[in-house]
Coordinates of C-alpha atoms and ligand atoms in Angstrom, one line a residue:
M1 CA -14.3 -25.6 9.6
T2 CA -11.5 -23.2 8.9
N3 CA -7.9 -23.7 10.3
T4 CA -5.8 -21.5 8.1
I5 CA -6.8 -18.4 6.2
S6 CA -5.5 -16.2 3.4
I7 CA -7.0 -12.7 3.4
L8 CA -7.1 -10.8 0.1
G9 CA -7.5 -7.1 1.2
S10 CA -6.3 -7.6 4.8
T11 CA -5.8 -3.8 5.5
G12 CA -9.4 -2.8 4.7
S13 CA -12.4 -2.8 6.9
I14 CA -13.4 -6.4 6.4
G15 CA -9.8 -7.5 6.3
R16 CA -9.0 -6.0 9.7
Q17 CA -12.1 -7.4 11.3
T18 CA -11.3 -10.8 9.9
L19 CA -7.9 -10.6 11.6
E20 CA -9.6 -9.8 14.9
V21 CA -11.8 -12.9 14.4
A22 CA -8.8 -15.0 13.4
E23 CA -7.0 -13.9 16.6
Q24 CA -10.0 -14.7 18.8
M25 CA -10.4 -18.1 17.1
G26 CA -6.7 -18.9 17.0
L27 CA -6.7 -19.4 13.2
R28 CA -3.4 -19.4 11.4
V29 CA -2.8 -16.8 8.7
A30 CA -1.0 -18.0 5.5
V31 CA -1.2 -14.9 3.3
L32 CA -2.1 -11.2 3.6
T33 CA -2.6 -8.8 0.7
A34 CA -3.2 -5.1 0.3
H35 CA -2.9 -2.5 -2.4
S36 CA -0.6 0.3 -1.1
G37 CA -1.1 0.6 2.6
V38 CA 2.5 -0.5 3.6
E39 CA 2.5 0.7 7.2
R40 CA -0.7 -1.2 8.1
M41 CA 0.6 -4.3 6.2
E42 CA 3.9 -4.2 8.0
A43 CA 2.2 -4.2 11.4
Q44 CA -0.1 -7.0 10.4
V45 CA 2.8 -9.2 9.1
R46 CA 4.7 -8.6 12.3
K47 CA 1.7 -9.7 14.4
F48 CA 0.4 -12.6 12.3
H49 CA 3.5 -14.0 10.6
P50 CA 2.1 -15.0 7.2
G51 CA 4.4 -16.9 4.8
L52 CA 3.5 -14.5 2.0
A53 CA 2.6 -10.8 1.9
V54 CA 1.4 -9.2 -1.4
M55 CA 1.1 -5.5 -2.3
T56 CA -0.6 -5.1 -5.7
D57 CA 1.1 -1.7 -6.0
E58 CA 4.7 -2.5 -7.1
A59 CA 6.4 0.5 -5.4
A60 CA 4.6 -0.4 -2.2
A61 CA 5.8 -4.0 -2.5
A62 CA 9.4 -2.8 -2.9
E63 CA 9.1 -0.7 0.2
L64 CA 7.4 -3.5 2.2
A65 CA 10.3 -5.9 1.2
V66 CA 12.8 -3.5 2.7
R67 CA 10.8 -3.1 5.9
L68 CA 10.3 -6.8 6.3
A69 CA 13.9 -7.8 5.5
D70 CA 14.4 -9.1 9.1
T71 CA 11.4 -11.5 8.9
D72 CA 10.7 -14.8 7.2
T73 CA 7.7 -13.4 5.2
R74 CA 8.1 -13.5 1.4
V75 CA 6.9 -10.3 -0.3
L76 CA 5.5 -10.2 -3.8
G77 CA 4.2 -7.2 -5.9
G78 CA 1.7 -6.7 -8.7
A79 CA -1.8 -7.6 -9.6
D80 CA -0.9 -11.2 -10.8
A81 CA 0.5 -11.9 -7.4
L82 CA -3.1 -11.8 -6.0
C83 CA -3.7 -15.1 -7.9
E84 CA -0.6 -16.6 -6.3
A85 CA -1.9 -15.4 -2.9
A86 CA -5.3 -17.0 -3.6
A87 CA -3.7 -20.4 -4.5
A88 CA -1.3 -20.6 -1.5
P89 CA -1.5 -24.3 -0.5
E90 CA -1.4 -23.8 3.3
A91 CA -4.8 -22.0 3.5
D92 CA -8.1 -23.9 3.6
T93 CA -10.1 -20.7 3.4
V94 CA -9.6 -17.6 1.3
V95 CA -11.4 -14.4 2.5
T96 CA -12.0 -12.2 -0.5
A97 CA -12.0 -8.7 1.1
V98 CA -10.6 -6.6 -1.8
V99 CA -12.8 -3.9 -3.1
G100 CA -13.9 -4.0 -6.8
M101 CA -13.8 -6.5 -9.6
V102 CA -10.1 -6.9 -9.2
G103 CA -11.2 -9.8 -7.0
L104 CA -12.5 -11.8 -9.9
K105 CA -9.4 -13.6 -11.1
P106 CA -8.1 -14.5 -7.6
T107 CA -11.5 -15.7 -6.6
L108 CA -11.6 -18.0 -9.6
T109 CA -8.1 -19.2 -8.8
A110 CA -9.1 -20.0 -5.2
I111 CA -12.1 -21.9 -6.4
G112 CA -9.9 -23.9 -8.8
E113 CA -7.9 -24.9 -5.7
K114 CA -11.1 -26.0 -4.0
K115 CA -10.6 -23.5 -1.1
R116 CA -13.6 -22.3 0.9
I117 CA -14.3 -18.8 -0.2
A118 CA -15.5 -16.5 2.6
L119 CA -16.9 -14.0 0.1
A120 CA -17.1 -10.3 1.0
N121 CA -16.1 -9.0 -2.4
K122 CA -19.5 -8.6 -3.9
E123 CA -18.4 -6.9 -7.1
T124 CA -17.0 -10.2 -8.3
L125 CA -20.4 -11.9 -8.1
V126 CA -22.1 -9.0 -9.7
C127 CA -19.9 -8.9 -12.8
A128 CA -19.3 -12.7 -13.2
G129 CA -21.6 -14.4 -10.7
E130 CA -22.7 -17.2 -13.1
L131 CA -19.1 -18.1 -14.1
V132 CA -18.0 -18.0 -10.4
M133 CA -20.9 -20.2 -9.2
D134 CA -20.5 -22.6 -12.1
A135 CA -16.8 -22.9 -11.3
A136 CA -17.5 -23.6 -7.7
E137 CA -20.1 -26.2 -8.5
K138 CA -17.5 -27.9 -10.8
T139 CA -14.7 -28.1 -8.2
G140 CA -16.9 -28.4 -5.1
A141 CA -15.4 -25.2 -3.5
E142 CA -17.7 -23.9 -0.8
I143 CA -18.8 -20.2 -1.2
V144 CA -19.9 -18.8 2.2
P145 CA -21.1 -15.2 2.1
V146 CA -19.7 -12.6 4.4
D147 CA -22.0 -9.8 3.4
S148 CA -24.3 -9.5 6.3
E149 CA -27.6 -9.8 4.3
H150 CA -26.4 -12.8 2.4
S151 CA -25.0 -14.4 5.5
A152 CA -28.4 -13.9 7.1
I153 CA -30.1 -15.6 4.2
F154 CA -27.5 -18.4 4.2
Q155 CA -28.3 -18.9 7.9
C156 CA -32.0 -18.9 7.3
L157 CA -31.5 -21.4 4.5
Q158 CA -29.8 -24.0 6.7
G159 CA -31.9 -27.1 6.5
C160 CA -33.6 -26.1 3.2
A161 CA -32.8 -29.0 0.9
D162 CA -34.9 -27.9 -2.1
K163 CA -34.8 -24.3 -3.3
R164 CA -38.3 -24.7 -4.7
E165 CA -39.4 -24.3 -1.1
I166 CA -38.2 -20.6 -1.2
K167 CA -40.9 -18.1 -2.1
R168 CA -38.6 -15.1 -1.9
L169 CA -35.6 -13.6 -0.2
I170 CA -36.1 -10.3 1.6
L171 CA -33.0 -8.1 1.7
T172 CA -33.1 -5.4 4.4
C173 CA -31.5 -2.0 3.7
S174 CA -30.6 0.7 6.2
G175 CA -31.6 3.3 3.7
G176 CA -28.2 5.0 4.1
P177 CA -27.5 8.6 5.4
F178 CA -29.9 10.3 2.9
F179 CA -33.0 8.3 3.6
G180 CA -36.2 10.3 3.4
M181 CA -34.6 13.3 1.6
S182 CA -35.9 14.7 -1.7
R183 CA -34.0 14.4 -4.9
E184 CA -33.0 18.1 -4.6
E185 CA -31.7 17.7 -1.0
V186 CA -29.8 14.6 -1.9
G187 CA -28.2 16.5 -4.9
K188 CA -26.5 18.9 -2.4
M189 CA -24.8 16.2 -0.4
T190 CA -21.0 16.1 -0.4
R191 CA -18.5 13.4 0.0
Q192 CA -18.3 14.0 3.7
D193 CA -22.0 13.6 4.0
A194 CA -22.1 10.4 2.0
L195 CA -19.3 8.9 4.1
R196 CA -21.4 9.2 7.3
H197 CA -23.3 5.9 7.4
P198 CA -25.8 5.6 10.2
N199 CA -25.1 2.0 11.3
W200 CA -21.9 0.6 9.8
A201 CA -18.3 1.7 9.6
M202 CA -17.0 0.4 6.2
G203 CA -14.5 1.2 3.5
P204 CA -15.2 4.4 1.4
K205 CA -16.5 2.7 -1.8
I206 CA -19.2 0.6 -0.1
T207 CA -20.2 3.6 2.1
V208 CA -20.9 5.7 -0.9
D209 CA -22.7 2.7 -2.5
S210 CA -24.8 2.6 0.6
A211 CA -25.7 6.3 0.2
T212 CA -26.8 5.9 -3.4
L213 CA -28.5 2.5 -2.7
M214 CA -26.3 1.0 -5.4
N215 CA -25.0 -1.3 -2.6
K216 CA -28.4 -2.7 -2.2
G217 CA -28.7 -3.1 -6.0
L218 CA -25.4 -5.0 -6.1
E219 CA -26.7 -7.1 -3.2
V220 CA -29.8 -8.0 -5.1
I221 CA -27.6 -9.3 -8.0
E222 CA -25.3 -11.0 -5.4
A223 CA -28.3 -12.8 -3.9
M224 CA -29.6 -13.9 -7.3
R225 CA -26.2 -15.4 -8.2
L226 CA -25.5 -17.0 -4.8
Y227 CA -28.9 -18.7 -4.6
R228 CA -29.6 -18.9 -8.4
L229 CA -33.0 -17.2 -8.1
P230 CA -34.7 -14.7 -10.5
L231 CA -35.1 -11.0 -9.7
E232 CA -38.8 -11.6 -9.0
Q233 CA -37.8 -13.6 -5.9
V234 CA -35.5 -11.0 -4.4
Q235 CA -37.2 -8.1 -2.6
V236 CA -35.7 -5.1 -0.9
V237 CA -37.2 -3.6 2.3
I238 CA -35.9 -0.5 4.1
H239 CA -35.2 -1.4 7.8
R240 CA -33.5 1.6 9.4
Q241 CA -32.3 -0.2 12.5
S242 CA -30.1 -2.8 10.8
I243 CA -31.1 -5.4 13.4
I244 CA -32.8 -7.8 11.1
H245 CA -30.1 -8.6 8.6
S246 CA -32.4 -10.3 6.0
L247 CA -35.2 -12.8 5.7
V248 CA -36.4 -15.9 3.8
E249 CA -40.0 -16.4 3.0
Y250 CA -40.9 -20.1 2.4
R251 CA -43.8 -21.4 0.3
D252 CA -45.8 -22.4 3.4
G253 CA -45.8 -18.8 4.5
A254 CA -43.1 -19.1 7.2
V255 CA -40.7 -16.2 7.3
L256 CA -37.3 -16.8 8.9
A257 CA -35.1 -13.9 9.9
Q258 CA -31.6 -13.5 11.3
L259 CA -31.2 -10.8 13.9
G260 CA -28.1 -9.4 15.7
T261 CA -26.3 -6.2 16.5
P262 CA -24.7 -4.6 13.4
D263 CA -21.3 -6.2 13.7
M264 CA -19.5 -7.7 10.7
R265 CA -17.4 -9.9 12.9
L266 CA -20.5 -12.1 13.3
P267 CA -21.0 -13.0 9.6
I268 CA -17.2 -13.2 9.2
R269 CA -16.9 -15.7 12.1
Y270 CA -19.8 -17.8 10.7
A271 CA -18.1 -18.0 7.3
M272 CA -15.2 -19.6 9.2
T273 CA -17.1 -22.0 11.4
W274 CA -20.1 -23.0 9.2
P275 CA -21.7 -25.5 9.5
E276 CA -20.8 -25.1 13.2
R277 CA -20.9 -22.1 15.4
A278 CA -18.3 -20.8 17.8
Y279 CA -18.3 -18.6 20.9
S280 CA -18.2 -14.9 20.2
P281 CA -17.3 -12.1 22.6
A282 CA -19.5 -9.6 20.7
E283 CA -22.2 -7.5 22.4
P284 CA -25.4 -9.7 22.5
L285 CA -28.6 -8.3 21.0
D286 CA -30.8 -6.9 23.8
L287 CA -34.4 -7.1 22.5
L288 CA -35.8 -5.2 25.5
N289 CA -33.6 -2.3 24.8
C290 CA -33.5 -2.1 21.1
P291 CA -35.5 0.5 19.1
P292 CA -38.8 -0.4 17.5
L293 CA -38.2 -2.3 14.2
T294 CA -39.6 -0.4 11.2
F295 CA -40.0 -1.2 7.5
A296 CA -40.5 0.9 4.4
Q297 CA -40.4 0.8 0.6
P298 CA -37.2 2.1 -1.0
D299 CA -37.6 5.2 -3.1
R300 CA -36.3 4.2 -6.6
E301 CA -36.8 7.7 -8.1
V302 CA -34.5 9.5 -5.6
F303 CA -32.2 6.5 -5.4
S304 CA -32.2 5.5 -9.1
C305 CA -29.0 3.3 -8.7
L306 CA -31.2 0.7 -7.1
R307 CA -33.6 0.8 -10.0
M308 CA -30.8 0.6 -12.5
A309 CA -29.2 -2.4 -10.8
E310 CA -32.5 -4.2 -10.8
E311 CA -32.9 -3.4 -14.5
A312 CA -29.4 -4.7 -15.2
A313 CA -30.3 -7.9 -13.2
A314 CA -33.4 -8.4 -15.4
E315 CA -31.4 -7.9 -18.6
G316 CA -28.7 -10.3 -17.6
G317 CA -25.6 -11.0 -19.8
T318 CA -22.9 -8.4 -19.4
A319 CA -25.4 -5.7 -18.2
C320 CA -24.4 -6.2 -14.5
A321 CA -20.7 -6.1 -15.3
I322 CA -21.2 -2.8 -17.2
L323 CA -23.3 -1.4 -14.3
N324 CA -20.7 -2.4 -11.8
A325 CA -17.6 -1.1 -13.7
A326 CA -19.3 2.2 -14.4
N327 CA -20.2 2.5 -10.8
E328 CA -16.7 1.7 -9.5
E329 CA -15.3 4.5 -11.7
A330 CA -18.1 7.0 -10.9
V331 CA -17.7 6.4 -7.2
G332 CA -13.9 6.9 -7.6
L333 CA -14.6 10.3 -9.2
F334 CA -17.1 11.3 -6.5
L335 CA -14.5 10.3 -3.8
S336 CA -12.0 12.6 -5.3
D337 CA -14.5 15.5 -5.4
R338 CA -14.6 15.6 -9.2
I339 CA -18.4 15.0 -9.6
G340 CA -21.5 15.5 -7.6
F341 CA -23.7 12.9 -5.9
H342 CA -26.3 12.6 -8.7
D343 CA -23.6 12.4 -11.3
I344 CA -22.8 8.9 -10.1
A345 CA -26.2 7.6 -11.3
Q346 CA -26.0 9.8 -14.4
L347 CA -22.6 8.3 -15.4
V348 CA -23.8 4.8 -14.8
A349 CA -26.9 5.4 -16.9
E350 CA -24.7 6.8 -19.7
A351 CA -22.3 3.9 -19.6
R352 CA -25.3 1.5 -19.7
S353 CA -26.6 3.1 -22.9
A354 CA -23.1 3.4 -24.5
V355 CA -22.0 -0.3 -24.0
K356 CA -23.8 -3.1 -25.8
V357 CA -24.9 -6.0 -23.7
V358 CA -23.7 -9.5 -24.7
Q359 CA -25.8 -12.5 -23.5
Q360 CA -24.1 -15.7 -22.0
P361 CA -20.7 -14.0 -22.0
S362 CA -17.4 -15.7 -21.6
L363 CA -14.8 -14.4 -19.1
D364 CA -13.1 -12.4 -21.9
E365 CA -16.4 -10.8 -22.9
I366 CA -17.1 -9.8 -19.3
L367 CA -13.6 -8.3 -19.0
A368 CA -14.2 -6.4 -22.3
A369 CA -17.6 -5.1 -21.1
D370 CA -15.9 -4.0 -17.8
A371 CA -13.2 -2.1 -19.7
A372 CA -15.7 -0.5 -22.1
A373 CA -17.9 0.7 -19.3
R374 CA -14.9 2.3 -17.4
E375 CA -13.8 4.0 -20.6
A376 CA -17.4 5.3 -21.2
V377 CA -17.3 6.9 -17.7
L378 CA -13.8 8.3 -17.9
R379 CA -13.8 9.8 -21.4
Ligands
NDP1 P1 -11.8 -1.2 2.1 O1 -11.7 -0.1 1.2 O2 -11.8 -0.9 3.6 O3 -10.6 -2.2 1.9 C1 -10.2 -2.7 0.6 C2 -9.0 -3.6 0.7 O4 -8.7 -3.9 -0.7 C3 -7.8 -3.0 1.3 O5 -7.0 -4.0 1.9 C4 -7.1 -2.4 0.1 O6 -5.7 -2.2 0.3 C5 -7.4 -3.5 -1.0 N1 -7.4 -2.9 -2.3 C6 -7.9 -1.7 -2.7 N2 -7.7 -1.5 -4.0 C7 -7.1 -2.6 -4.5 C8 -6.7 -3.1 -5.8 N3 -6.8 -2.3 -6.9 N4 -6.1 -4.3 -5.9 C9 -6.0 -5.1 -4.8 N5 -6.4 -4.7 -3.6 C10 -6.9 -3.5 -3.4 O7 -13.1 -2.1 1.7 P2 -14.1 -2.9 2.6 O8 -13.3 -3.8 3.6 O9 -15.1 -2.0 3.1 O10 -14.8 -3.8 1.5 C11 -14.1 -4.9 0.9 C12 -15.2 -5.7 0.1 O11 -16.1 -6.2 1.1 C13 -16.0 -4.9 -0.9 O12 -16.3 -5.6 -2.0 C14 -17.3 -4.5 -0.1 O13 -18.4 -4.3 -1.0 C15 -17.4 -5.8 0.7 N6 -18.2 -5.6 2.0 C16 -17.8 -4.8 2.9 C17 -18.5 -4.6 4.1 C18 -18.0 -3.7 5.2 O14 -18.5 -3.7 6.3 N7 -16.8 -3.0 5.0 C19 -19.8 -5.3 4.3 C20 -20.1 -6.1 3.2 C21 -19.4 -6.3 2.1 P3 -5.0 -0.8 0.8 O15 -5.5 -0.7 2.2 O16 -3.6 -1.0 0.6 O17 -5.7 0.2 -0.1
MG2 MG1 -24.4 -5.8 3.0

């Protein structure tokens, strides 16, 4: 059980909800990090009194240091400081809530220090999941998923001692804001349309990923890495209501599901308390007043990002790192209104063809694949 946390990405959607949970549970906060959101960071430091605050943007770090001159909090700047944040000795749990594969090195650092990893930063597992899981196995660091689907699966797997008992994992998917639209209709959707998610309020990158269904593709890979299962044992089912957060089918035919209101504070709290559970003030699920639960097949033609992610998962090696890096850059272009919605999938497909896949890659080969894919998108 967690007593003291460090949050990488504390000013984001997951980071802020983690601080709410920390306050409710009376956890101590050792370290907070953000990229450039100085104002939000200053407010968080004044409220939670961490020993260290990191801004990966150097100019933002300089500004924060001036603003916090009257406090005892040490301020550091730059990307390398994220690893120092991840290693801070006071914390027993590191919440990885940064967006993108920038989370990889600090996650590996925290694993090296045998911290519990409350893992939200799925891009890290997508691009280097095997290395991350191997490192955790070596040091004994616990990796507890925060992503709601993976937390649901983690909860349904409690008591499963032998993974051969698992027939398959079933990941539920809301379908996003463009569910049921034709390819032509989806092509006309703008940034504002994509940022309107039906069930969850999240950061902009994952919200766009939820509209393209790349998010579900990344989650398929995340599940494969966390539970070391092949693609054939991870299935995606559209479930518009986001009440069943995911399911595990066992070999005897039993299917276990985890249900709840769509509230990320639930999986965040469980990542802190596991293997125990703690009281939560959250709205309880009212089965008698919830909408009928429906299920459908995802459309992999309109939402080709899901198909491409599954193809990368099947290919293995650096394929997933290439897919992820290309997607990060393409979503960045879409969020700054420089490309259209279908261009995201197009740019990812082009990067996948342009960059050669290396099997059983080292960390350096993964980083090189990531860089090459970004270059392929931006040139
Ligand atoms: P947000 O965009 O809301 O927050 C991102 C956080 O990371 C902010 O603190 C931001 O700082 C920081 N950050 C941004 N860029 C960098 C960078 N280059 N280097 C270091 N830090 C950076 O994202 P979310 O909270 O939505 O998502 C975080 C992670 O959790 C993602 O991997 C996402 O896929 C995953 N996740 C999120 C869910 C959700 O409900 N939001 C659900 C499941 C998973 P600043 O504010 O200064 O920019
Ligand atoms: Mg999810």
